[in-house]
Short mmCIF file of N, CA, C and O in Angstrom, two decimals:
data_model
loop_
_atom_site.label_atom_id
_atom_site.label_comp_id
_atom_site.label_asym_id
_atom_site.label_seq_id
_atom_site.Cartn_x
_atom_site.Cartn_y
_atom_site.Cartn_z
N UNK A 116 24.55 27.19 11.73
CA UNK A 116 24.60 26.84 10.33
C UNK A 116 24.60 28.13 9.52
O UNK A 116 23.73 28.98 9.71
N UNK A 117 25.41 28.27 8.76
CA UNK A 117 25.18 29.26 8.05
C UNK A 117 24.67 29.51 6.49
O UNK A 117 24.45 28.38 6.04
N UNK A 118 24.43 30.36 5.65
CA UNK A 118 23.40 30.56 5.22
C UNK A 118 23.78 29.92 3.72
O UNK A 118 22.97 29.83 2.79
N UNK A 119 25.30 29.45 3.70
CA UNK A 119 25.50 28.54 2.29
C UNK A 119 25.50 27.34 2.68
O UNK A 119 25.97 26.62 1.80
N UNK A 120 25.04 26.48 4.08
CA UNK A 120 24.74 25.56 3.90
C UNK A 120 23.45 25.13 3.67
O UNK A 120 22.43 25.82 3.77
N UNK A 121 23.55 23.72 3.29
CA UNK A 121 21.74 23.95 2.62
C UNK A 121 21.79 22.38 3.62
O UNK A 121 22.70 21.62 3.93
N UNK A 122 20.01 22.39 3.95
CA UNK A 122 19.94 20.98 4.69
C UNK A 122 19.95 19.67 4.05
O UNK A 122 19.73 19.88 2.86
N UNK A 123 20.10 18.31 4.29
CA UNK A 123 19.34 17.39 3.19
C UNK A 123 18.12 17.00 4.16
O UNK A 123 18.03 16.97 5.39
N UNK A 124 17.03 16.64 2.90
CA UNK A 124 15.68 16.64 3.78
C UNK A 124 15.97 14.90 2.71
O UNK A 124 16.54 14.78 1.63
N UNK A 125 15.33 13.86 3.54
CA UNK A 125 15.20 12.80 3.28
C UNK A 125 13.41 12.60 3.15
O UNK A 125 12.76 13.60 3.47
N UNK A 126 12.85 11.73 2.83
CA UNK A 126 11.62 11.50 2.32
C UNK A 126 10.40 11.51 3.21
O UNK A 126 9.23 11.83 3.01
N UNK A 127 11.21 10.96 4.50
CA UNK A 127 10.31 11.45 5.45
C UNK A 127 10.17 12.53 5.97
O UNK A 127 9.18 12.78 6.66
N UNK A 128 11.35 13.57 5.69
CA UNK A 128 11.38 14.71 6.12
C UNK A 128 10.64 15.68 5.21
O UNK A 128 10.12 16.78 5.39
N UNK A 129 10.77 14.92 4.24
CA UNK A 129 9.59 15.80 2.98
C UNK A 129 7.86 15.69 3.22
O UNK A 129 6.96 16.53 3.10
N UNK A 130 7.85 14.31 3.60
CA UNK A 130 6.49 13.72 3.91
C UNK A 130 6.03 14.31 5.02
O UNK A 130 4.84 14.65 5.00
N UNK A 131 6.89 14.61 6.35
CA UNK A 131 6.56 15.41 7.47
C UNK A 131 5.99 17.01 7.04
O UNK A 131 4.93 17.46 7.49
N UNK A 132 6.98 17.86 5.98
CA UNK A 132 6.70 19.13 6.08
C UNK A 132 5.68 19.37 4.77
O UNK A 132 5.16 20.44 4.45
N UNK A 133 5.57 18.28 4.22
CA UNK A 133 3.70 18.28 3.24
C UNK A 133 2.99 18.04 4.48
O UNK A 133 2.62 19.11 4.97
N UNK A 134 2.70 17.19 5.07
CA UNK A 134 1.70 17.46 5.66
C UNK A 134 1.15 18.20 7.11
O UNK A 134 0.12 18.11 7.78
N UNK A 135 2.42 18.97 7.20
CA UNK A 135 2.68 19.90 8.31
C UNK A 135 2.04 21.06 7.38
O UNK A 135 1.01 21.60 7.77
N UNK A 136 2.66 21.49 6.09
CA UNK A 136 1.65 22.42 5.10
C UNK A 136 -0.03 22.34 5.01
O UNK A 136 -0.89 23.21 5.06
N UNK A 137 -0.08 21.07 4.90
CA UNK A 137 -2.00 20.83 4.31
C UNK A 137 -2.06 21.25 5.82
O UNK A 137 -1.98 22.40 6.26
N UNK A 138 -2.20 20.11 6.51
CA UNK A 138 -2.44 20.28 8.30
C UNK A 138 -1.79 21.04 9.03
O UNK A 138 -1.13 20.24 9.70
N UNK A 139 -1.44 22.35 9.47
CA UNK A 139 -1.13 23.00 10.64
C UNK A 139 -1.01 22.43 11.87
O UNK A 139 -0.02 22.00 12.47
N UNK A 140 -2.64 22.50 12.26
CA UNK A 140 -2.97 21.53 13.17
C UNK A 140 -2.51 20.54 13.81
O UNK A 140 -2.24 20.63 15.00
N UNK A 141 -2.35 19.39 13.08
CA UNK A 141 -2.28 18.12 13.30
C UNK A 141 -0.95 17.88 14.22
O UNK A 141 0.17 18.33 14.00
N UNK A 142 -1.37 17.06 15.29
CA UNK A 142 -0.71 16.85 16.63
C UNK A 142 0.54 15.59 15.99
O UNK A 142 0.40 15.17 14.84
N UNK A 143 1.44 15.21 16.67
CA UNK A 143 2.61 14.57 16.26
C UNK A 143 2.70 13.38 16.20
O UNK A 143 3.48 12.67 15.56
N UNK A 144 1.18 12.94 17.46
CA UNK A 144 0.59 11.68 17.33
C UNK A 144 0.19 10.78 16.18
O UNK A 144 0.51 9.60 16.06
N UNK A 145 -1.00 11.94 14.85
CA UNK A 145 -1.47 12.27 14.01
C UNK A 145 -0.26 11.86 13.15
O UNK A 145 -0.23 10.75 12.62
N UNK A 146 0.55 12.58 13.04
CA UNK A 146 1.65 12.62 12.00
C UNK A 146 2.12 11.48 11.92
O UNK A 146 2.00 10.98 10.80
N UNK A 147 2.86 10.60 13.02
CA UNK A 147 3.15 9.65 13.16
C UNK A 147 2.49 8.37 12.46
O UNK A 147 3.06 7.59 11.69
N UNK A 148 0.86 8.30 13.00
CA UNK A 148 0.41 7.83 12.45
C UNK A 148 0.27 7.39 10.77
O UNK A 148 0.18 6.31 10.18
N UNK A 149 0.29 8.86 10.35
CA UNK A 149 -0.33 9.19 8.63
C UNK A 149 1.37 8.23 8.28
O UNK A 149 1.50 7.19 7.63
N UNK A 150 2.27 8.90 8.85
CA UNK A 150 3.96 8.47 7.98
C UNK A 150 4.03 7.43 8.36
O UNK A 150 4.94 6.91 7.71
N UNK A 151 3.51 6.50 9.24
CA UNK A 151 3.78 5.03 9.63
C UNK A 151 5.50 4.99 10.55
O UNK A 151 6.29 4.06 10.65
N UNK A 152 5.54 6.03 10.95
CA UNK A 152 6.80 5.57 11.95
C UNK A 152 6.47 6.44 13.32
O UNK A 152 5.56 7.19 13.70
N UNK A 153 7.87 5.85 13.90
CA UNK A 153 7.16 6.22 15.40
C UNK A 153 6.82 7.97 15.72
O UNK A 153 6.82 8.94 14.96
N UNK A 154 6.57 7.84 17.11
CA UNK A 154 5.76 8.97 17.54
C UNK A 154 7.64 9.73 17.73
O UNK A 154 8.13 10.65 17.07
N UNK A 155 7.97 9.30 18.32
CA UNK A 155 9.50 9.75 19.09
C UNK A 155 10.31 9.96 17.47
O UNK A 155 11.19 10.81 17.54
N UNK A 156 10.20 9.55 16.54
CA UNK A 156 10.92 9.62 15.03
C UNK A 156 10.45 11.34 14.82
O UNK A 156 11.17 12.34 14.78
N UNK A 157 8.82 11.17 14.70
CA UNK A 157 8.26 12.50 14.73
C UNK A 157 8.60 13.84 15.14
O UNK A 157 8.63 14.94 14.59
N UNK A 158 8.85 13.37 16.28
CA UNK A 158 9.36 14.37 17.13
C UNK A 158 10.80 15.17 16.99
O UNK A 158 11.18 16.34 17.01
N UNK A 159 11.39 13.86 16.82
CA UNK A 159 13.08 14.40 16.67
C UNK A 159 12.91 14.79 14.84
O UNK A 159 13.60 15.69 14.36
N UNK A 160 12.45 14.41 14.43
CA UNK A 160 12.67 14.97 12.87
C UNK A 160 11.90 16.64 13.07
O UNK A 160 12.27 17.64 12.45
N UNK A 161 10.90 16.61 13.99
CA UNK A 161 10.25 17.84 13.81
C UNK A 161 11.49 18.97 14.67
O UNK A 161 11.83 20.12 14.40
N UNK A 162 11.75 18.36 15.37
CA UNK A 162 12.80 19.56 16.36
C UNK A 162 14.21 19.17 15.75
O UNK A 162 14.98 19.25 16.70
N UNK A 163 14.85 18.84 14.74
CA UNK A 163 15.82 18.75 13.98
C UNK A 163 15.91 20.00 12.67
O UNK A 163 16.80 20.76 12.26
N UNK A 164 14.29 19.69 12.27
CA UNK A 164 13.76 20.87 11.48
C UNK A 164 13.62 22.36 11.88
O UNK A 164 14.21 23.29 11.34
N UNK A 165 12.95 22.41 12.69
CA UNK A 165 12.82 23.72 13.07
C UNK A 165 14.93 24.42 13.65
O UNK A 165 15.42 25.53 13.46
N UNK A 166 15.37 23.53 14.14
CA UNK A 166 16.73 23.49 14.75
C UNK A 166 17.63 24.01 13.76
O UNK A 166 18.40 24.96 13.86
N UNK A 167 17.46 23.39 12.97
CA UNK A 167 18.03 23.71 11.39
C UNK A 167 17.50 25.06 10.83
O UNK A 167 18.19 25.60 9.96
N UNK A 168 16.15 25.77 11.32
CA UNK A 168 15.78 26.56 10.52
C UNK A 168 15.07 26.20 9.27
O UNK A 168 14.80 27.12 8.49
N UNK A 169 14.63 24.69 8.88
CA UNK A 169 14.00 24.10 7.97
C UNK A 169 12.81 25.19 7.90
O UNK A 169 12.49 26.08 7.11
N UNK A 170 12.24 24.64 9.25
CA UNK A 170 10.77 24.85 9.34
C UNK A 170 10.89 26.06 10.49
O UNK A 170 11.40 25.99 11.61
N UNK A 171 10.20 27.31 9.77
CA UNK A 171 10.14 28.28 10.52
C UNK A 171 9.21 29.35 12.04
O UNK A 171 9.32 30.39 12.67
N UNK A 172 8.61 28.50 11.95
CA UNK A 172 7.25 28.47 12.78
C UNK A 172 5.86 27.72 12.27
O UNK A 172 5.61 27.31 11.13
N UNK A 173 5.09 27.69 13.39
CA UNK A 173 3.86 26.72 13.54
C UNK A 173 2.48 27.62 13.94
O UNK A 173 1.37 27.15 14.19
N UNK A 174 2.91 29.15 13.92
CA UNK A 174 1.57 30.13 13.40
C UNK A 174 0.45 29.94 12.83
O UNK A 174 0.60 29.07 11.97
N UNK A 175 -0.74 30.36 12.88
CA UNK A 175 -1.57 30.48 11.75
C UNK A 175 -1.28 31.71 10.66
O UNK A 175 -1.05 32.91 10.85
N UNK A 176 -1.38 30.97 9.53
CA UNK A 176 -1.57 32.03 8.43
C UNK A 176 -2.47 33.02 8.43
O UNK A 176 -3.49 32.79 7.77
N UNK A 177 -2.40 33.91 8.89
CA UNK A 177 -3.46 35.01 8.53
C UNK A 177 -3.28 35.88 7.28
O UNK A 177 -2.36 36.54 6.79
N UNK A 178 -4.92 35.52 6.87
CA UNK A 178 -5.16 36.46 5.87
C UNK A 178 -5.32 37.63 6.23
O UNK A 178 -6.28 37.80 6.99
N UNK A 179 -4.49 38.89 5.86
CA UNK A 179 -4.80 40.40 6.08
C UNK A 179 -6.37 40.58 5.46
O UNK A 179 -7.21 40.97 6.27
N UNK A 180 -6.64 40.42 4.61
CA UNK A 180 -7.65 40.56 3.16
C UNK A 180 -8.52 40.64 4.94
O UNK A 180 -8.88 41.70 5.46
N UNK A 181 -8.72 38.95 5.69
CA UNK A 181 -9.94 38.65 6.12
C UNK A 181 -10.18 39.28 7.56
O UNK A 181 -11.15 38.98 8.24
N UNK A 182 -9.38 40.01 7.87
CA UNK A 182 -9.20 41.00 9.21
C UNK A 182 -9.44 42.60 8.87
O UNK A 182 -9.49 43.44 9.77
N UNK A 183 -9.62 43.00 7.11
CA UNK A 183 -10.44 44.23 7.09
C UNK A 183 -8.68 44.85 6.56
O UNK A 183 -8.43 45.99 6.96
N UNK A 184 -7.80 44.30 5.91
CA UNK A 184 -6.76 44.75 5.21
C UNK A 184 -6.72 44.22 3.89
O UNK A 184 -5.92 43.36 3.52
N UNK A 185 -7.88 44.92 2.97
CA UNK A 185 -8.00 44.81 1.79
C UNK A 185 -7.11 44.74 0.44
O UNK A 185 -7.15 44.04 -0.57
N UNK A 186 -6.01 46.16 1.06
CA UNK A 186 -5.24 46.55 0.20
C UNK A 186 -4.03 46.01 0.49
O UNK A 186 -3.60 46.00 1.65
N UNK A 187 -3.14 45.34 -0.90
CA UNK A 187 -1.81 45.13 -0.22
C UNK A 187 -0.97 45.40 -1.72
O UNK A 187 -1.29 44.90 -2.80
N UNK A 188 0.34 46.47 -1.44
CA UNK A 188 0.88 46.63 -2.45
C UNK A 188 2.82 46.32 -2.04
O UNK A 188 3.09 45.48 -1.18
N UNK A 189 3.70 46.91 -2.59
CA UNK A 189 4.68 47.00 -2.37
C UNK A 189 5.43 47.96 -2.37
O UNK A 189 5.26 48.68 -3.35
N UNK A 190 6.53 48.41 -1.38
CA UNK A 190 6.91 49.52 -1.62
C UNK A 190 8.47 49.59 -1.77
O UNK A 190 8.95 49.41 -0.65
N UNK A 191 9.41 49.78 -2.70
CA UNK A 191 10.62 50.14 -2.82
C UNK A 191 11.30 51.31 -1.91
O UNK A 191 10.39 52.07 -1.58
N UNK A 192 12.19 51.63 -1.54
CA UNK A 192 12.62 52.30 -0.35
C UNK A 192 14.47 52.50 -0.69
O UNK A 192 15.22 51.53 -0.51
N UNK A 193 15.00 53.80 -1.16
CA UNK A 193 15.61 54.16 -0.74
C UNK A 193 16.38 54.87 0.41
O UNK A 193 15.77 55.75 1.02
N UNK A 194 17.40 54.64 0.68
CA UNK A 194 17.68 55.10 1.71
C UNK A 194 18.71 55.77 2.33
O UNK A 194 19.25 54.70 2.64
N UNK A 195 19.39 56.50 2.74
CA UNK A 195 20.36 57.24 2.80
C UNK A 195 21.21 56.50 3.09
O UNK A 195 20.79 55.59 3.80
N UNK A 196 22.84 56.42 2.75
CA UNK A 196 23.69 55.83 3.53
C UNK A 196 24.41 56.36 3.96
O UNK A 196 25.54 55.91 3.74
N UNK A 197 24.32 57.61 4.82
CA UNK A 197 24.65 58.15 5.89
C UNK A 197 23.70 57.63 7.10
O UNK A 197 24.29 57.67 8.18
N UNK A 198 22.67 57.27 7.15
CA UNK A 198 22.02 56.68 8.17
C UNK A 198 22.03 55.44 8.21
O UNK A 198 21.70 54.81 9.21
N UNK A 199 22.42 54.92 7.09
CA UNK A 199 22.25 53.38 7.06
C UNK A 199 20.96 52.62 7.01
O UNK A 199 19.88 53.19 6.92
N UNK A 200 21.11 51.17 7.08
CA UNK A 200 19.69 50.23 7.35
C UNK A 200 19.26 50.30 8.67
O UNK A 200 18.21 50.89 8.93
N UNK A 201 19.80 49.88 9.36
CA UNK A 201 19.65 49.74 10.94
C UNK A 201 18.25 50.70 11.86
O UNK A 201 17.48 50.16 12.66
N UNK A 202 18.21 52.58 11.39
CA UNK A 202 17.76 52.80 11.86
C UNK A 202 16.26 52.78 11.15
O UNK A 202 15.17 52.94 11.70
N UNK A 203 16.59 52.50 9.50
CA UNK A 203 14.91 52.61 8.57
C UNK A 203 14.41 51.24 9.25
O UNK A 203 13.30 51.22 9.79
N UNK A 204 15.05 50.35 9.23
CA UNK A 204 14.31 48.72 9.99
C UNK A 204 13.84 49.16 10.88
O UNK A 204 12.65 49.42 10.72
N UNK A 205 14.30 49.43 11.96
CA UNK A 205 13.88 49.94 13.44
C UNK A 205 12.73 50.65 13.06
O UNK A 205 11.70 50.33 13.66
N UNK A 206 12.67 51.41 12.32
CA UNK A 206 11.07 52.14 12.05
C UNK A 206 10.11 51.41 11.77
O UNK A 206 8.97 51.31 12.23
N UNK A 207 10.87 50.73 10.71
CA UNK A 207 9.53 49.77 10.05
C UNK A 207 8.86 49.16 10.36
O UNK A 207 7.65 49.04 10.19
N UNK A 208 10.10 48.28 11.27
CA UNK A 208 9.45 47.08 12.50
C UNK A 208 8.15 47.30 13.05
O UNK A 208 7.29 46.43 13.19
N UNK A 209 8.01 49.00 13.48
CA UNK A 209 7.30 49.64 14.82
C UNK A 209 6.11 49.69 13.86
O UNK A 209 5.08 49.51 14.50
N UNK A 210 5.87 49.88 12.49
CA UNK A 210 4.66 50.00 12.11
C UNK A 210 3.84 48.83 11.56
O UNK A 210 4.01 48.49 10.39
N UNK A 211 3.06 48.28 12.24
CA UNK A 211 2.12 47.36 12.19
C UNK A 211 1.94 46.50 10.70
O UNK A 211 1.99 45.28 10.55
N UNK A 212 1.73 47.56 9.66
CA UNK A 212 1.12 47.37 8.18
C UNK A 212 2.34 46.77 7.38
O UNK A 212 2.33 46.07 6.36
N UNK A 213 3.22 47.15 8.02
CA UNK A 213 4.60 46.51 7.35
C UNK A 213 4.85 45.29 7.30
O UNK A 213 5.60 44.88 8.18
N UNK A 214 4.35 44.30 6.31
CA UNK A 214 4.85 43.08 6.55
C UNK A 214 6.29 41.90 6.24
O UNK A 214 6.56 40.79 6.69
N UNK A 215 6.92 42.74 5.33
CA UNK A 215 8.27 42.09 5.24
C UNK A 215 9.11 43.37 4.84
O UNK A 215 8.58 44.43 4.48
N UNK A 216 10.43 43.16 4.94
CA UNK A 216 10.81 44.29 4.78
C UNK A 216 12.38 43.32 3.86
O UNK A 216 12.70 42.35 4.54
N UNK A 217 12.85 43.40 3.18
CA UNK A 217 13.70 42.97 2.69
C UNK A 217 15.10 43.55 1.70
O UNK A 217 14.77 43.86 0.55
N UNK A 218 16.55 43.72 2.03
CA UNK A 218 17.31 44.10 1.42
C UNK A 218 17.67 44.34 -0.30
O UNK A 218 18.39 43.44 -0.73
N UNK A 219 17.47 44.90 -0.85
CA UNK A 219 17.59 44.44 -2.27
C UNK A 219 19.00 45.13 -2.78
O UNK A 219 19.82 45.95 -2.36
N UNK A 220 18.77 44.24 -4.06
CA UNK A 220 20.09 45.18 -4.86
C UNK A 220 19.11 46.39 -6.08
O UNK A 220 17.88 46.47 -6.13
N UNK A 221 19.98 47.08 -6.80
CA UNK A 221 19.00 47.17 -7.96
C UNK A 221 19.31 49.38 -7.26
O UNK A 221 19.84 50.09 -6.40
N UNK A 222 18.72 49.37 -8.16
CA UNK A 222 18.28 51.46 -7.82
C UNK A 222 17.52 51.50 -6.40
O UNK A 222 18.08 52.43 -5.82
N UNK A 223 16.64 51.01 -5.62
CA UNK A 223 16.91 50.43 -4.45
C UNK A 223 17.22 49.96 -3.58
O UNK A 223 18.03 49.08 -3.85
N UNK A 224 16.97 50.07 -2.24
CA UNK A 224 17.64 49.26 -1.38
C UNK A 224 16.93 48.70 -0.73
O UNK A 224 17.62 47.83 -0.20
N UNK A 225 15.47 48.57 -0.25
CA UNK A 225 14.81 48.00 0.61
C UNK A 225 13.59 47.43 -0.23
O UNK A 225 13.44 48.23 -1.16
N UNK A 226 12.56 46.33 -0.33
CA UNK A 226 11.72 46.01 -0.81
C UNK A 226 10.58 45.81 0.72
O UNK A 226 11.02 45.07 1.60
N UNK A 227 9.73 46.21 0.87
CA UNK A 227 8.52 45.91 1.96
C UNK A 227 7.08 45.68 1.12
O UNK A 227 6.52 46.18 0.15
N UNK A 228 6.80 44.60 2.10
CA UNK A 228 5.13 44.69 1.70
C UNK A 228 4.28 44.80 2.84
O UNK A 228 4.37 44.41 4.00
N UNK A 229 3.47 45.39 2.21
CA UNK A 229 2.37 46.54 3.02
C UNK A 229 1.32 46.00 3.13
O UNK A 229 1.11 45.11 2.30
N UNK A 230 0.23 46.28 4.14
CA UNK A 230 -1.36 46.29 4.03
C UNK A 230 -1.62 47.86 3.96
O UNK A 230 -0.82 48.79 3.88
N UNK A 231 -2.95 47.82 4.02
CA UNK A 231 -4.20 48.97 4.18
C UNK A 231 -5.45 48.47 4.07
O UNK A 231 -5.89 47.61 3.30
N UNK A 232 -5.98 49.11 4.96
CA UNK A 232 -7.81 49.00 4.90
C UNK A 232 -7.88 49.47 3.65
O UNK A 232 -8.44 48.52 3.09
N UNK A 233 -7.70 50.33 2.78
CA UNK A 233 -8.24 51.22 1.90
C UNK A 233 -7.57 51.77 0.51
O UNK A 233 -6.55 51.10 0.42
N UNK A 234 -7.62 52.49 -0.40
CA UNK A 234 -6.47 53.31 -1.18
C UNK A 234 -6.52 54.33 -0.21
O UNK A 234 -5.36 54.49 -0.59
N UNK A 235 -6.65 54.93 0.40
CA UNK A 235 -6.78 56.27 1.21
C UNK A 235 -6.38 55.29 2.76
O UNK A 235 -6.81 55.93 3.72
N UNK A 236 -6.03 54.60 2.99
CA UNK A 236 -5.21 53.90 4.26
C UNK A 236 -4.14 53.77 3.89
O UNK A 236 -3.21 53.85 4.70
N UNK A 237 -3.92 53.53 2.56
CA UNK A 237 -2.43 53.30 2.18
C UNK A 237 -1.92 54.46 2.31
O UNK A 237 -1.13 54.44 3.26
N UNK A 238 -1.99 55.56 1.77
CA UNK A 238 -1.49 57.13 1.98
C UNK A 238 -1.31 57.43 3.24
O UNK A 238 -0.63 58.36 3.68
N UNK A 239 -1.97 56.59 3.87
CA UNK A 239 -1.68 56.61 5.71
C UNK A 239 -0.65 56.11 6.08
O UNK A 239 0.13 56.62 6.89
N UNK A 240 -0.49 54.77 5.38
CA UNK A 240 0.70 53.93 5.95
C UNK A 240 2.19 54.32 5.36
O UNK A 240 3.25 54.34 5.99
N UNK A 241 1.89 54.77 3.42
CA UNK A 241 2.99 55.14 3.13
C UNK A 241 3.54 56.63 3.86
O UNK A 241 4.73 56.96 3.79
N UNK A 242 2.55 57.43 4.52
CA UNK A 242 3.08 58.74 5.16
C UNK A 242 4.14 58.23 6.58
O UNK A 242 5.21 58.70 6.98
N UNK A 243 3.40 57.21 7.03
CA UNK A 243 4.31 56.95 8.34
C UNK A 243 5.53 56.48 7.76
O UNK A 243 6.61 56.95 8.10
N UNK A 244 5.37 55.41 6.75
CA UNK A 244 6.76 55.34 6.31
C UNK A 244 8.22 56.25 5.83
O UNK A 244 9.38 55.89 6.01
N UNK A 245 7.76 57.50 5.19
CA UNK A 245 8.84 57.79 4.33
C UNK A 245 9.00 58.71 5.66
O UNK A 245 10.04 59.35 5.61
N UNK A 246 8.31 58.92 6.72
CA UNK A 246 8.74 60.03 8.08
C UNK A 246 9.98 59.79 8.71
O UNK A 246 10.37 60.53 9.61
N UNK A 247 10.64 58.80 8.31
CA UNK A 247 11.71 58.27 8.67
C UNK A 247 12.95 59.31 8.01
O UNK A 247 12.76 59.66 6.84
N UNK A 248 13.91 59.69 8.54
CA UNK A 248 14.91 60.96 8.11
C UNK A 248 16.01 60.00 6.80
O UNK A 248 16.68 60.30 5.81
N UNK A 249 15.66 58.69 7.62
CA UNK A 249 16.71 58.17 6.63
C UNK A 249 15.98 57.17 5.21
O UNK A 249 16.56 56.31 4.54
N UNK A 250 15.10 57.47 5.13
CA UNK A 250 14.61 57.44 4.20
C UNK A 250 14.51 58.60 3.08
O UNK A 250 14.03 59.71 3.33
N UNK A 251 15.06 58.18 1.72
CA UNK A 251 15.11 59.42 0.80
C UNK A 251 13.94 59.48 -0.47
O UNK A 251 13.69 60.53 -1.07
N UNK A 252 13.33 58.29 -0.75
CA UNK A 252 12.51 58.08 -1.68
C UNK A 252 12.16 56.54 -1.42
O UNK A 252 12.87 55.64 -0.96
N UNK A 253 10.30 56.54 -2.04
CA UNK A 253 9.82 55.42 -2.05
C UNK A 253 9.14 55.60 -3.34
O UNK A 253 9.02 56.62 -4.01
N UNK A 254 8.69 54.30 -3.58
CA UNK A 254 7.97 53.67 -4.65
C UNK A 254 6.44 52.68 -4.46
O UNK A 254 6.37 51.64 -3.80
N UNK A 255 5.60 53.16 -5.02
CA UNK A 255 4.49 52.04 -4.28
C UNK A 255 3.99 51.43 -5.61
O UNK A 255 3.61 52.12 -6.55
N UNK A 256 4.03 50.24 -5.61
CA UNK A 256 2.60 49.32 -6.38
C UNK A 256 2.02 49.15 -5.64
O UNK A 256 2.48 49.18 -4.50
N UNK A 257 0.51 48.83 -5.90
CA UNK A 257 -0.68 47.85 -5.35
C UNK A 257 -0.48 46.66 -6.02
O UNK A 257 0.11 46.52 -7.09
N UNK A 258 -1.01 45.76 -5.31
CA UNK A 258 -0.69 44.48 -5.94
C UNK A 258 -2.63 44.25 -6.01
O UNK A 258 -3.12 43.23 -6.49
#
């Protein structure tokens, strides 16, 4: 599927991914139950979803904040285009604190968001970042 098609979600398919939101948890048995249709409906609507790319994983949310990553800001990222994207991703990937890393338009080209233990962890994390050759300039907020 590609990325200008869009899915149609029907009511149960809405009703499935509310309470796939509140509940994580909750087994398909469960679900079935709460939506009043079958267990096997459940199922195929849930692996139709994810199939589609609806629904993107079944993770726990972790809070950075509650694992001792206090700080979280954003960082803008230019980048050379003689090196391209390819090899600044590849960096980014490798560093832990990096949590999204995203293409932009604008006097930029890359948008990422960051953790840190600290203001003085962040200077840690933004140093590993800009070590990258194809990186030419960054930008940080704290959020």
């Amino acid at each position: 599927m590609t990325a200008a098609q869009s899915v149609q979600l029907d009511a149960v398919d809405a009703r499935l991914i509310e309470l796939l939101a509140e509940e994580p948890r909750i087994g398909v048995l469960e679900c079935s139950r709460r939506l009043g249709v079958a267990r096997g409906t459940v199922q195929a609507r849930l692996d139709k979803l994810v199939q589609r790319g609806v629904i993107g994983g079944f993770g726990p949310d972790v809070s950075p904040a509650a694992i001792g990553f206090g700080v979280t800001s954003f960082v803008t990222l230019e980048i050379s285009q003689r090196h391209g994207h390819d090899p600044v991703t590849a960096h980014l990937a490798a560093i832990p604190e990096v949590l999204e890393a995203h293409t932009i338009t604008g006097s930029s080209d890359l948008l990422c968001r960051i953790v840190a233990r600290s203001n003085a962890d962040l200077q840690r994390v933004i140093d590993q970042i800009v070590s990258s050759v194809g990186i030419s300039r960054a930008s940080t907020v704290i959020a």
